[in-house]
Structure formats: structure tokens, C-alpha cells
Coordinates of C-alpha atoms in Angstrom, one line a residue:
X888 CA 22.5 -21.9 24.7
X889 CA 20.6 -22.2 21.2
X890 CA 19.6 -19.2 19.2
X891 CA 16.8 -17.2 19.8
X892 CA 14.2 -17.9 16.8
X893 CA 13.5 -15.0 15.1
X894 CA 9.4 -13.8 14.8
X895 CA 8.3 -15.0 11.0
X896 CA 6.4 -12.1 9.2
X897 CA 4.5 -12.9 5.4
X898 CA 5.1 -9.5 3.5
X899 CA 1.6 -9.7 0.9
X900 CA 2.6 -6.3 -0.7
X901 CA 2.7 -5.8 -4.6
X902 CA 6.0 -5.8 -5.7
X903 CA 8.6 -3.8 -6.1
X904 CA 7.8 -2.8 -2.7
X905 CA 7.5 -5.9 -1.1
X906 CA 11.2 -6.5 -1.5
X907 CA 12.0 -3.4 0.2
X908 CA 9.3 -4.3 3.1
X909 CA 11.3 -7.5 3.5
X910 CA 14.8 -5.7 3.9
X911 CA 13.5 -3.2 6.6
X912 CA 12.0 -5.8 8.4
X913 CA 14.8 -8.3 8.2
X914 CA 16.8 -5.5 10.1
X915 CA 14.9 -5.0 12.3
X916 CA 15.3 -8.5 13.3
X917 CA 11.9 -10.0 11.9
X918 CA 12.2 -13.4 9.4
X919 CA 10.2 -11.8 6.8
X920 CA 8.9 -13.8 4.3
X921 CA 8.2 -12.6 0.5
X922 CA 4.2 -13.5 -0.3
X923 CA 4.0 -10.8 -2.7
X924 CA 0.0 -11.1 -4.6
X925 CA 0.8 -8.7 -7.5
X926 CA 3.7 -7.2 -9.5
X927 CA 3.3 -3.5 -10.3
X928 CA 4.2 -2.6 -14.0
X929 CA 4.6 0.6 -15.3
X930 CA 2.7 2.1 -18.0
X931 CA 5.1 3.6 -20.6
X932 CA 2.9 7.1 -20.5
X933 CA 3.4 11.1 -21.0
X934 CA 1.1 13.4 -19.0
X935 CA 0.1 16.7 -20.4
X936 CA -0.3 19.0 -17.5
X937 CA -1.6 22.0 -19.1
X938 CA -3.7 23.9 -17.0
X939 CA -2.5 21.3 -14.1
X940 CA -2.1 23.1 -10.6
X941 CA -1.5 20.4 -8.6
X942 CA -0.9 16.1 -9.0
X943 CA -2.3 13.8 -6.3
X944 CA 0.0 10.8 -6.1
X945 CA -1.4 7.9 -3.7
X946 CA 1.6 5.1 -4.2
X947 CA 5.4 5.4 -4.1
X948 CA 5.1 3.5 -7.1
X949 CA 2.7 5.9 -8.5
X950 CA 5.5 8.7 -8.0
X951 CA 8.0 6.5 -9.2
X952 CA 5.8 6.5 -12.7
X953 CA 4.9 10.4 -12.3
X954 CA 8.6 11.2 -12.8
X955 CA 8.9 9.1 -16.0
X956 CA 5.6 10.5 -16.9
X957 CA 6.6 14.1 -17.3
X958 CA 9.4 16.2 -17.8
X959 CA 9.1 19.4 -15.6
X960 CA 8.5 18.3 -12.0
X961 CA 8.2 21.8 -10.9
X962 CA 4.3 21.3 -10.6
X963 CA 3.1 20.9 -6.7
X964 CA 2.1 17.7 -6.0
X965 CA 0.3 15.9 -2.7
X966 CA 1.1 12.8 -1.3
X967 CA -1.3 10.4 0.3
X968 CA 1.1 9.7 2.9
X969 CA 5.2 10.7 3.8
X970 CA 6.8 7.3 2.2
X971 CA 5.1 8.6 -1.2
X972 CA 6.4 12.2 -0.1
X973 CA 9.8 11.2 0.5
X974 CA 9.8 9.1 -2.9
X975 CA 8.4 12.6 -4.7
X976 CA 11.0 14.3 -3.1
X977 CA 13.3 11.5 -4.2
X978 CA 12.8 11.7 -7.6
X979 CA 13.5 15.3 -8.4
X980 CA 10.3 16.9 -7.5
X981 CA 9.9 20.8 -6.2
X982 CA 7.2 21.4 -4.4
X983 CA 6.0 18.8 -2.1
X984 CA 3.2 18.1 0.2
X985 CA 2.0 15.6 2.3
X986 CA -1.5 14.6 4.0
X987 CA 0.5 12.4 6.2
X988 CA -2.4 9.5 6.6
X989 CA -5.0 8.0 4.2
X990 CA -7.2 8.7 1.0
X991 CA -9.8 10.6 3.2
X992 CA -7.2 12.8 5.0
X993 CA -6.0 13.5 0.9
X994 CA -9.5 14.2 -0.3
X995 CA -9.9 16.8 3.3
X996 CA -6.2 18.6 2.4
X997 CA -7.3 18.9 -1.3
X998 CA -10.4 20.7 -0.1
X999 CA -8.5 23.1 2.3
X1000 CA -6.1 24.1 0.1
X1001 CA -8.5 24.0 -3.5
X1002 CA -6.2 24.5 -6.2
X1003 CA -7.4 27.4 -9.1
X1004 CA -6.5 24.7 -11.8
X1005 CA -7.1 21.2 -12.4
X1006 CA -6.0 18.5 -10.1
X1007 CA -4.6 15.4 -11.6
X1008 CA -5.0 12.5 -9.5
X1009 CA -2.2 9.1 -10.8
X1010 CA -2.9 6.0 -9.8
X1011 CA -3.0 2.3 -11.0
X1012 CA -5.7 0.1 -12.9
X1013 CA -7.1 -1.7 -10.2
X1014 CA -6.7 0.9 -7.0
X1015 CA -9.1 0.8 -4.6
X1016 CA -11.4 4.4 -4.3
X1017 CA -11.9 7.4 -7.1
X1018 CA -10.2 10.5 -5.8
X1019 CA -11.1 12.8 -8.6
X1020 CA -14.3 11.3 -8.5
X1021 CA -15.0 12.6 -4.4
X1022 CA -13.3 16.2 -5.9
X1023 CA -15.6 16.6 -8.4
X1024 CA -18.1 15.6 -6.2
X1025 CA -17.3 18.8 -3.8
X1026 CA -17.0 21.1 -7.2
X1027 CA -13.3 20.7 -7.9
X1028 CA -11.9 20.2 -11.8
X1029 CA -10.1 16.5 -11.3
X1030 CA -9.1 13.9 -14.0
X1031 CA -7.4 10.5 -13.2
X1032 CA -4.5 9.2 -15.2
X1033 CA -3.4 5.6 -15.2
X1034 CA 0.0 5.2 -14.8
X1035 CA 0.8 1.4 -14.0
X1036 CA -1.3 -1.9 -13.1
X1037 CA -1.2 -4.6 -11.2
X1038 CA -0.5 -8.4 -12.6
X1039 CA -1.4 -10.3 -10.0
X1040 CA 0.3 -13.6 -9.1
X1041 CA -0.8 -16.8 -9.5
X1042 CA 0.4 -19.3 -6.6
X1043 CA 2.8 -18.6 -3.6
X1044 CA 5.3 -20.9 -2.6
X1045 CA 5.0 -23.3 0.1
X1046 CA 7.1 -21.6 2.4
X1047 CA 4.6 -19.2 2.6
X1048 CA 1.6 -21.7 4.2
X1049 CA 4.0 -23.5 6.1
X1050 CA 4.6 -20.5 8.1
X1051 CA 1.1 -19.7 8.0
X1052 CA 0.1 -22.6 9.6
X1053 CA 3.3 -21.9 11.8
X1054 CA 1.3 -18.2 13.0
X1055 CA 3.6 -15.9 11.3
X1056 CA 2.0 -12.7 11.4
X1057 CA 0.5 -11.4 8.2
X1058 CA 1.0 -7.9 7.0
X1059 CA -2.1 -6.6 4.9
X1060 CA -0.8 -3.2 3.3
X1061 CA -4.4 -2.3 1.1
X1062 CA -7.7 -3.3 0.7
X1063 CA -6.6 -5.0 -3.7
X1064 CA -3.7 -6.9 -1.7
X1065 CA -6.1 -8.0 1.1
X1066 CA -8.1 -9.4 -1.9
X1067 CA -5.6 -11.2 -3.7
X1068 CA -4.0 -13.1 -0.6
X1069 CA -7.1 -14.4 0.4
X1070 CA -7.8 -15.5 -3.1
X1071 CA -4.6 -17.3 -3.2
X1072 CA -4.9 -19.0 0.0
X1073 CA -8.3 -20.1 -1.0
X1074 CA -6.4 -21.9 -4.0
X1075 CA -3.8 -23.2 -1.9
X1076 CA -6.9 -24.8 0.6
X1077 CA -5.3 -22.6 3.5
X1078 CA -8.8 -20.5 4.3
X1079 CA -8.9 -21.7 7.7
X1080 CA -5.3 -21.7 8.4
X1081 CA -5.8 -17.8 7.6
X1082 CA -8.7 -17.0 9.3
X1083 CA -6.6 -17.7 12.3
X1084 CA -3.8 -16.6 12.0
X1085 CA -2.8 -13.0 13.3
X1086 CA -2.9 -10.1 10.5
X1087 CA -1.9 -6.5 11.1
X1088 CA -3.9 -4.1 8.4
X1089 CA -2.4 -0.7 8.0
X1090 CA -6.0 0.5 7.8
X1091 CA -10.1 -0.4 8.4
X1092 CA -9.7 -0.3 4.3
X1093 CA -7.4 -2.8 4.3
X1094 CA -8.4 -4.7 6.9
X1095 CA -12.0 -5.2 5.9
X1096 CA -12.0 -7.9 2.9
X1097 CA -10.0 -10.3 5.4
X1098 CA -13.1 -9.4 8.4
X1099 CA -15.6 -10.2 5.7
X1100 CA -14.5 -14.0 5.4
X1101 CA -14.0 -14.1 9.0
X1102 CA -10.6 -14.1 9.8
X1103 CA -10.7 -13.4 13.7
X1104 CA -7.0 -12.2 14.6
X1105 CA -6.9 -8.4 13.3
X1106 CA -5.2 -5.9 14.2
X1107 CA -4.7 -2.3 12.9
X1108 CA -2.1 0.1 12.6
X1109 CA -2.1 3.4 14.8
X1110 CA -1.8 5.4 11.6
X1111 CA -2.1 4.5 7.8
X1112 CA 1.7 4.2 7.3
X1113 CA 4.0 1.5 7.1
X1114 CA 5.8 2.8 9.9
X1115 CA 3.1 2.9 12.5
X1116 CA 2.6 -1.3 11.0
X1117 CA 5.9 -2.2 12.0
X1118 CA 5.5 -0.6 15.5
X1119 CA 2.4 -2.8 15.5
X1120 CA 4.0 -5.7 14.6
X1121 CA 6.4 -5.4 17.1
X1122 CA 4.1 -4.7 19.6
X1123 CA 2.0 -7.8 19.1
X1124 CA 5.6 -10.0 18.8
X1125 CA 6.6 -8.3 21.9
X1126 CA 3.2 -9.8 23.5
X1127 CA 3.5 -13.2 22.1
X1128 CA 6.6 -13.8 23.4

């Protein structure tokens, strides 16, 4: 009796965290493929947090910087989501919260619980939305800080559109990555290829640059998390099969 194929999964995260995206998945019995569109690089930085009452981080990466960025870690800080939380949490700091879904459910917890301070929002060069923008925009005292940026790649590997055109599934994590893989396909003449091929967003965000060029087979996460996206990709491999 030969081997029962295993389903084929393009991982189009930035790294670092596409590598980790690729483990998990690999164990939970998905061929997951590396198509990473960016590397994220730190920017060697030191926040002052005077007058600071609370830090909105919206990455893992982005805590991952925080914690180099500053020396006390006692300050509260809100996480977009838990996988940020738990990397917070990871990384030394005190007094954690988390919105547990996407950049509007941030902005909304923010606005419940309005800090008496400033609120420092870290994020990278290119990423998508303004959240100290919104706060200031409901009378709240915000700043951003750039802590890292994204070098995009420039070509993907073969392997990569040969599963395309196999229908591996294609995970689309944000909106900048949603972007970038579509620029690169275009440059690898594998537009078409992609706009039928199945893609699991974790979000409408991150799912809407791929609707605009027509790509027809999308799906979205439950919840804005990578956990609800690997549910969903194992729902639509259980279908398939």
C-alpha cells in the first residue's frame, strides 16, 4: 500500500516567522512549503517612555524588538492578538494584555480602557493601518515608533510555482504579504496559476489585495489568528480529499 501524500501548504509570511509557520504545520502533518515575500530586520533603536502608560505591539516580531528597545518592561502593554501576547509574556514583560483579534478590536480595547498617559503604538516601516493615528482621532495622546522593516524578497524558488500550479493551498497572513506574493508571482508569469488556486486569508484585510486581481478560491479564517488559519486549512484539506 503506498504512502498517503501529504496536503502541500505555501507559507508567504515575512520571515522569521515563516520558518516557524512551516515547523507547526509540518507537525501537524501538512508539506509546508517556505515562500516567504519579506525578511523582517530589526531596527537597532531605544524608546524613551517617559510619560508612557501603555505600548501597543501589533507583531510578535514587533515585541521581539520592544524588548531590545527598552530596558524596564514593567510598562503595560496590549497585544493585537494572543501569539503577540504570549511572545510579550515571553520576553520578560509584566503586565500583559490582549485584544485577542485584529487592529479594530485593538483600537476598541484602547478606547475602553483609555490610558491617563501616552500610548506608544511599535510597529514596522511598511505596516498596513495607523493606530495612533485612529487614537488620536478619538482624543487619545499616541505616537508611533518604528522598530524594524520589511526587505522584501526578490524571486521564489521554483518549488514554490510548481506546487502552485499543483493547488497547494496558499496561506495569506496580512494585507503587505498579500501584496508582495502577488507581485512575485506576477514576475514569475504565474498570475493565472494564482488566481486559481485556493488561498486561506487570516482576515477581509488580508484577503482583499488577492480579491482585487481576481483570484476566485478565498477563504477566511474564523478569527484573525494563526490558529483559527490552520483549523481552516485543515478544514478545506479535509474537504478536498
Amino acid at each position: 500500500m503506498g504512502a498517503v501524500s501529504r496536503p502541500c501548504v505555501l507559507v508567504t509570511r515575512a520571515e522569521p516567522g515563516a520558518t516557524r509557520t512551516c515547523a507547526t504545520l509540518s507537525e501537524r502533518g501538512f508539506d509546508a512549503i517556505n515562500a516567504a515575500t519579506a525578511v523582517l530586520t530589526a531596527h537597532p533603536v531605544t524608546l524613551d517612555l517617559e510619560g508612557v502608560s501603555l505600548i501597543a505591539v501589533t507583531s510578535p516580531f514587533g515585541a521581539s524588538c520592544l524588548a531590545n528597545a527598552i530596558s524596564d518592561h514593567s510598562t503595560p502593554v496590549i497585544a493585537v492578538g494572543d501569539v503577540t501576547a504570549a511572545r510579550l509574556r515571553e520576553t520578560g514583560f509584566e503586565h500583559v494584555a490582549s485584544a485577542s483579534g485584529d487592529a479594530g478590536d485593538l483600537l476598541a480595547m484602547i478606547r475602553e480602557h483609555a490610558p491617563n498617559g501616552e500610548i506608544v503604538h511599535v510597529r514596522g516601516v511598511d505596516q498596513t493601518g495607523d493606530l495612533s493615528a485612529d487614537l488620536k482621532a478619538h482624543g487619545l495622546n499616541a505616537r508611533s515608533e518604528i522598530l524594524y522593516a520589511a526587505e522584501p524578497v526578490a524571486t521564489l524558488p521554483d518549488i514554490v510555482w510548481r506546487a502552485l500550479e499543483a493547488e497547494a493551498c496558499v496561506l495569506i497572513h496580512s494585507a503587505k504579504g498579500a501584496e508582495r506574493f502577488w507581485a512575485l508571482a506576477q514576475a514569475a508569469d504565474q498570475t493565472e496559476t494564482l488566481r486559481a488556486a485556493p488561498v486561506i486569508a487570516l482576515s477581509q484585510a488580508a484577503a482583499e489585495p488577492l480579491r482585487r486581481h481576481g483570484v476566485s478560491r478565498l477563504s477566511l479564517a474564523a478569527r484573525p489568528d494563526e490558529s483559527a488559519l490552520f483549523d481552516a486549512l485543515e478544514k478545506q484539506c479535509g474537504e478536498t480529499r
